[in-house]
Short mmCIF file of C-alpha atoms in Angstrom, two decimals:
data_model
loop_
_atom_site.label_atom_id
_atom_site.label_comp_id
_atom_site.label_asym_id
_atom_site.label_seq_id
_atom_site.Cartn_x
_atom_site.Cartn_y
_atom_site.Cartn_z
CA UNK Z 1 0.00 0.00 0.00
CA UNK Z 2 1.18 3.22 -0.90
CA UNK Z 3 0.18 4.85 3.09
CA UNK Z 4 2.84 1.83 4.80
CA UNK Z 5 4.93 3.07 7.59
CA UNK Z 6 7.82 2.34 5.83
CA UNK Z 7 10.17 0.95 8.80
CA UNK Z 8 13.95 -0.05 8.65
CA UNK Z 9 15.13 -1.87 11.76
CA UNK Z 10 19.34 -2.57 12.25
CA UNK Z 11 19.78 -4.86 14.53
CA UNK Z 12 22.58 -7.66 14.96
CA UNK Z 13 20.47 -10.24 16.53
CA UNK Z 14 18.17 -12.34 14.52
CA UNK Z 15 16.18 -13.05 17.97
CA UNK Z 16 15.58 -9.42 18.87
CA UNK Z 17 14.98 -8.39 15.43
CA UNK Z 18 12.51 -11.03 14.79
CA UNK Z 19 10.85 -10.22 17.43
CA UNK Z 20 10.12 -6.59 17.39
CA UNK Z 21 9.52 -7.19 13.71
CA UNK Z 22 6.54 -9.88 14.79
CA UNK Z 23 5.32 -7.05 17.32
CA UNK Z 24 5.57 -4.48 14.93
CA UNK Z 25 3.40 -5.85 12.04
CA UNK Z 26 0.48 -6.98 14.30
CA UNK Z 27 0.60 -3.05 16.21
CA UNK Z 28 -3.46 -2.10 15.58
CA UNK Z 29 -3.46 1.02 13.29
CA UNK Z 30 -0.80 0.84 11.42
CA UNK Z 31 0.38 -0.55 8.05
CA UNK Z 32 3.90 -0.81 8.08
CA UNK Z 33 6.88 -2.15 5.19
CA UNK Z 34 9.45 -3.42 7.32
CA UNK Z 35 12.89 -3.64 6.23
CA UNK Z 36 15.17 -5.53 8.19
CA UNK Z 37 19.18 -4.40 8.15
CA UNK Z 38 21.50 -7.28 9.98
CA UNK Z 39 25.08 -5.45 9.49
CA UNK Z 40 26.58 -1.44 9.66
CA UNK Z 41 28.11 -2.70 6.01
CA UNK Z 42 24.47 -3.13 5.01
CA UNK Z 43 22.89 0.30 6.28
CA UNK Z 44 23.87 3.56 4.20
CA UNK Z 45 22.83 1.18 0.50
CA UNK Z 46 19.68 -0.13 2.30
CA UNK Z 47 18.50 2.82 3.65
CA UNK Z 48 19.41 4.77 0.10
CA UNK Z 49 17.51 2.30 -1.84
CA UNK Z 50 14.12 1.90 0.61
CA UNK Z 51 14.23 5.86 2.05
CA UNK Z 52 12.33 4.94 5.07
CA UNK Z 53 10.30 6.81 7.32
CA UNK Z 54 11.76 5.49 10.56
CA UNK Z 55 14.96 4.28 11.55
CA UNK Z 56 15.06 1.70 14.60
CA UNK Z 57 18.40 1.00 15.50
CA UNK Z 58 20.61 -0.85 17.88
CA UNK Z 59 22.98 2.69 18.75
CA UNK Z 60 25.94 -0.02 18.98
CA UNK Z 61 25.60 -0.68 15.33
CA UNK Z 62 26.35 2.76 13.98
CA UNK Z 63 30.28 2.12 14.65
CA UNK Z 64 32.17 5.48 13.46
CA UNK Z 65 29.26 6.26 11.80
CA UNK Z 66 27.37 9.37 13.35
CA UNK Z 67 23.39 9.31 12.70
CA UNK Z 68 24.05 12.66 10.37
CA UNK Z 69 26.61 11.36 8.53
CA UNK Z 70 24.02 8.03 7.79
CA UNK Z 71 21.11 10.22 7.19
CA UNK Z 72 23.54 12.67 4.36
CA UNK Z 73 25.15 9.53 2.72
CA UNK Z 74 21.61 7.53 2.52
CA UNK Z 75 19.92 10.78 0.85
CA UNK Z 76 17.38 10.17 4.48
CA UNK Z 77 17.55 13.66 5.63
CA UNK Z 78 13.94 13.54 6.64
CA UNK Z 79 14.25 9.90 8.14
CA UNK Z 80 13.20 9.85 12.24
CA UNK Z 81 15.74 7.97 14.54
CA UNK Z 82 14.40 5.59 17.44
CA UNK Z 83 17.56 3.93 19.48
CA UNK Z 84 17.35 0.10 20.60
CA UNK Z 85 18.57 -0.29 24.11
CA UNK Z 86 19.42 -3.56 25.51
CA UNK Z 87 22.75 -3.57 26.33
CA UNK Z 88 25.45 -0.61 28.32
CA UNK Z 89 26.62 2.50 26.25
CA UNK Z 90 27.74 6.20 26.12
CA UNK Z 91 24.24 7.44 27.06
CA UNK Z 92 25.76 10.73 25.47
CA UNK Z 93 25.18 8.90 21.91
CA UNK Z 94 21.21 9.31 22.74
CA UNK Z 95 20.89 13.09 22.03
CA UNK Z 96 21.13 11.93 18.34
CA UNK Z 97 18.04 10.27 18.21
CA UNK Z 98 14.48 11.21 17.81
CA UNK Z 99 13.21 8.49 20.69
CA UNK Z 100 14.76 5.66 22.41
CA UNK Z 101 12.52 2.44 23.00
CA UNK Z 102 13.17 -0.88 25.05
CA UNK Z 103 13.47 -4.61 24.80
CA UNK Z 104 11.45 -4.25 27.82
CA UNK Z 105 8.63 -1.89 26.08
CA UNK Z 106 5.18 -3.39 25.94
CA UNK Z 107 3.64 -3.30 22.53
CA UNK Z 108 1.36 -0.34 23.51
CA UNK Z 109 4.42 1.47 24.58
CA UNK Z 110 5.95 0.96 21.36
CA UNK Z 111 2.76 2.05 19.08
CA UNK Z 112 2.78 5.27 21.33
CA UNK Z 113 6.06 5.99 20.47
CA UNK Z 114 6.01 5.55 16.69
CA UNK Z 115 2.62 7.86 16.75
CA UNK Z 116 4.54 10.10 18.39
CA UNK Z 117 7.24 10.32 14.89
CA UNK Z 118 4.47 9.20 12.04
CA UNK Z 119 4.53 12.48 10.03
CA UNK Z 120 1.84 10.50 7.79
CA UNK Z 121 -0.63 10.19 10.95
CA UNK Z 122 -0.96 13.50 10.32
CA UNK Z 123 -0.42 13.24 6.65
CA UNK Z 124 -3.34 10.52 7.55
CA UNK Z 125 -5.91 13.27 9.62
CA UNK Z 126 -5.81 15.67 6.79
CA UNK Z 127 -6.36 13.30 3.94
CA UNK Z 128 -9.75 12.31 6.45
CA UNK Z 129 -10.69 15.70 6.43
CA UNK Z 130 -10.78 16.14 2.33
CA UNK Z 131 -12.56 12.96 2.34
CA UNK Z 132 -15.28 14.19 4.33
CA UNK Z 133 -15.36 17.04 2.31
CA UNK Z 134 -15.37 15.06 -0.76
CA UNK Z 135 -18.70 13.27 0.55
CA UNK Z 136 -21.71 15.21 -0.75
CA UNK Z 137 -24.44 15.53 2.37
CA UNK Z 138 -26.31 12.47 0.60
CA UNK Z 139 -23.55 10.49 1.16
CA UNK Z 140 -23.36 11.45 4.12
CA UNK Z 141 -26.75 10.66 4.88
CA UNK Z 142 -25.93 7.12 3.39
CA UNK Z 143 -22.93 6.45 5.62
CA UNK Z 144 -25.11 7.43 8.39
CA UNK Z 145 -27.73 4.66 7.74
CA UNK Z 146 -25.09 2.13 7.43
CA UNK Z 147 -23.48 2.94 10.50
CA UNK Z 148 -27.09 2.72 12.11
CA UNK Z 149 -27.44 -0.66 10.91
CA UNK Z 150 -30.20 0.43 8.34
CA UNK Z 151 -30.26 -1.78 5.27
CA UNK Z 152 -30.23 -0.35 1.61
CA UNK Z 153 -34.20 -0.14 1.48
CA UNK Z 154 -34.77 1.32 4.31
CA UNK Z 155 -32.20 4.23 4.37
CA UNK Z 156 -33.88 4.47 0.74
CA UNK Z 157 -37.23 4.89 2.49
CA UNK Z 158 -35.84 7.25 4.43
CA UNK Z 159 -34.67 9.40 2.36
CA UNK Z 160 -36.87 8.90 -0.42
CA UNK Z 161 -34.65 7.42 -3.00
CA UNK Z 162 -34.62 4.19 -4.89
CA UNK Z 163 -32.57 1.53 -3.17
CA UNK Z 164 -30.70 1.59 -6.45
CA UNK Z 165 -29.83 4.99 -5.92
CA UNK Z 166 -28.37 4.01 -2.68
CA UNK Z 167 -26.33 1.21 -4.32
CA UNK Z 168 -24.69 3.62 -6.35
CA UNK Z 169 -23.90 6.24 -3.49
CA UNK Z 170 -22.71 3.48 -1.76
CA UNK Z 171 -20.16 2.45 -4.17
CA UNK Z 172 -19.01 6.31 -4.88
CA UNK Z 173 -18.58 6.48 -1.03
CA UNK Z 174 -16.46 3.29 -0.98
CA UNK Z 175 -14.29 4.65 -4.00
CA UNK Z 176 -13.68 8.27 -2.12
CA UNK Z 177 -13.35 6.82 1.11
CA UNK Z 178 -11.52 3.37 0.37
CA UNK Z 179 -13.58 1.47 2.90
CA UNK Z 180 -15.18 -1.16 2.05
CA UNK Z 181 -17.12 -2.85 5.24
CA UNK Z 182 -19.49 -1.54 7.62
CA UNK Z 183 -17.01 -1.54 10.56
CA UNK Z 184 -14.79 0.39 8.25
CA UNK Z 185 -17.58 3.30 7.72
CA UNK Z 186 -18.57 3.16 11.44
CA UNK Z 187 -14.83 3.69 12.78
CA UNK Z 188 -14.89 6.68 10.05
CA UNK Z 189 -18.29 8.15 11.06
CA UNK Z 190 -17.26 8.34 14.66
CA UNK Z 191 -13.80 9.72 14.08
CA UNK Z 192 -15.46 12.55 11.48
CA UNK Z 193 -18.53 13.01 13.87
CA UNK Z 194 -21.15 11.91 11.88
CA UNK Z 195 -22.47 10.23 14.76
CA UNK Z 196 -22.29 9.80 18.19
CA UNK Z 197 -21.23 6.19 19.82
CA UNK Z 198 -24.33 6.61 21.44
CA UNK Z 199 -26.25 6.52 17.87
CA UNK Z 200 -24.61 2.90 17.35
CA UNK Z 201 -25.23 1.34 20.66
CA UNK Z 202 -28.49 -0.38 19.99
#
């Protein structure tokens, strides 16, 4: 999907790197591409041929490499740092970085943390807010219904259209909005205030 997290994680240890990358892809909210980097030799090429988002990296791993002198030779100027910590090191190294996380983190910890860096959650907020826009107050209307539980003829009767009418809305709404259940609609609705949790707790 073009909206993934894009994610590179450098980190020596298969175990740990396995790990947080198992954590990371089942984090609620997010669609990530995760790119895993095993070796220093391996990080300025893969991080100028993925340009990702985040970095997540072990701050051992660097070497005589600053984080500056990574971000100007991988063309990542841009790219957000999060440091690794397991293991003792010059705690000075940490002003480099962006955030530090834990092997000790829970996984809520961790999604509040990359939040925290997503540019594209708020990339993500705007994009909701010309969608909503996009939505004429029919289709509005229409979402409403659906989020209500009505079916197609009755949020035709309703509003005193022809079911097929609705059909159609229905499938302009899905191509605007790129949501295609009723859950979807109903997480949307609430976030864009087009109902109240109240209105869905029947």
């Amino acid at each position: 999907m073009n909206n993934a997290l894009k994610i590179a994680l450098a980190e020596p240890s298969a175990i740990i790197r396995t790990g947080l990358v198992s954590i990371l892809k089942h984090l609620p909210g997010f669609h990530f591409q995760l790119i895993e980097i095993a070796s220093t030799e391996q990080l300025p090429d893969t991080l100028r041929t993925n340009k990702p988002d985040i970095l997540i990296v072990n701050p051992a791993i660097p070497g005589s490499f600053s984080l500056e002198t990574i971000k100007e030779e991988s063309g990542c100027r841009e790219m957000k740092c999060i440091a690794l910590i397991y293991q003792s090191f010059d705690l000075s190294l940490l002003r480099q970085y962006d955030e530090q996380i834990s092997i000790f983190d829970s996984a809520d910890e961790l999604r509040h943390k990359i939040e925290r860096l997503d540019h594209t959650s708020v990339r993500k907020e705007q994009e909701g807010t010309e969608d909503q826009q996009m939505l004429s107050a029919r289709e509005k209307d229409i979402v409403i219904g659906v989020v209500k539980g009505m079916t197609n003829r009755a949020i035709a009767d309703a509003l005193f259209i022809s079911t097929h009418t609705v059909i159609t809305h229905r499938r302009n709404i899905a191509r605007k909005l790129q949501i295609h259940s009723a859950s979807g609609l109903t997480i949307y609705a609430i976030v864009n205030k087009l109902v109240e949790l109240s209105d869905i707790q029947q």
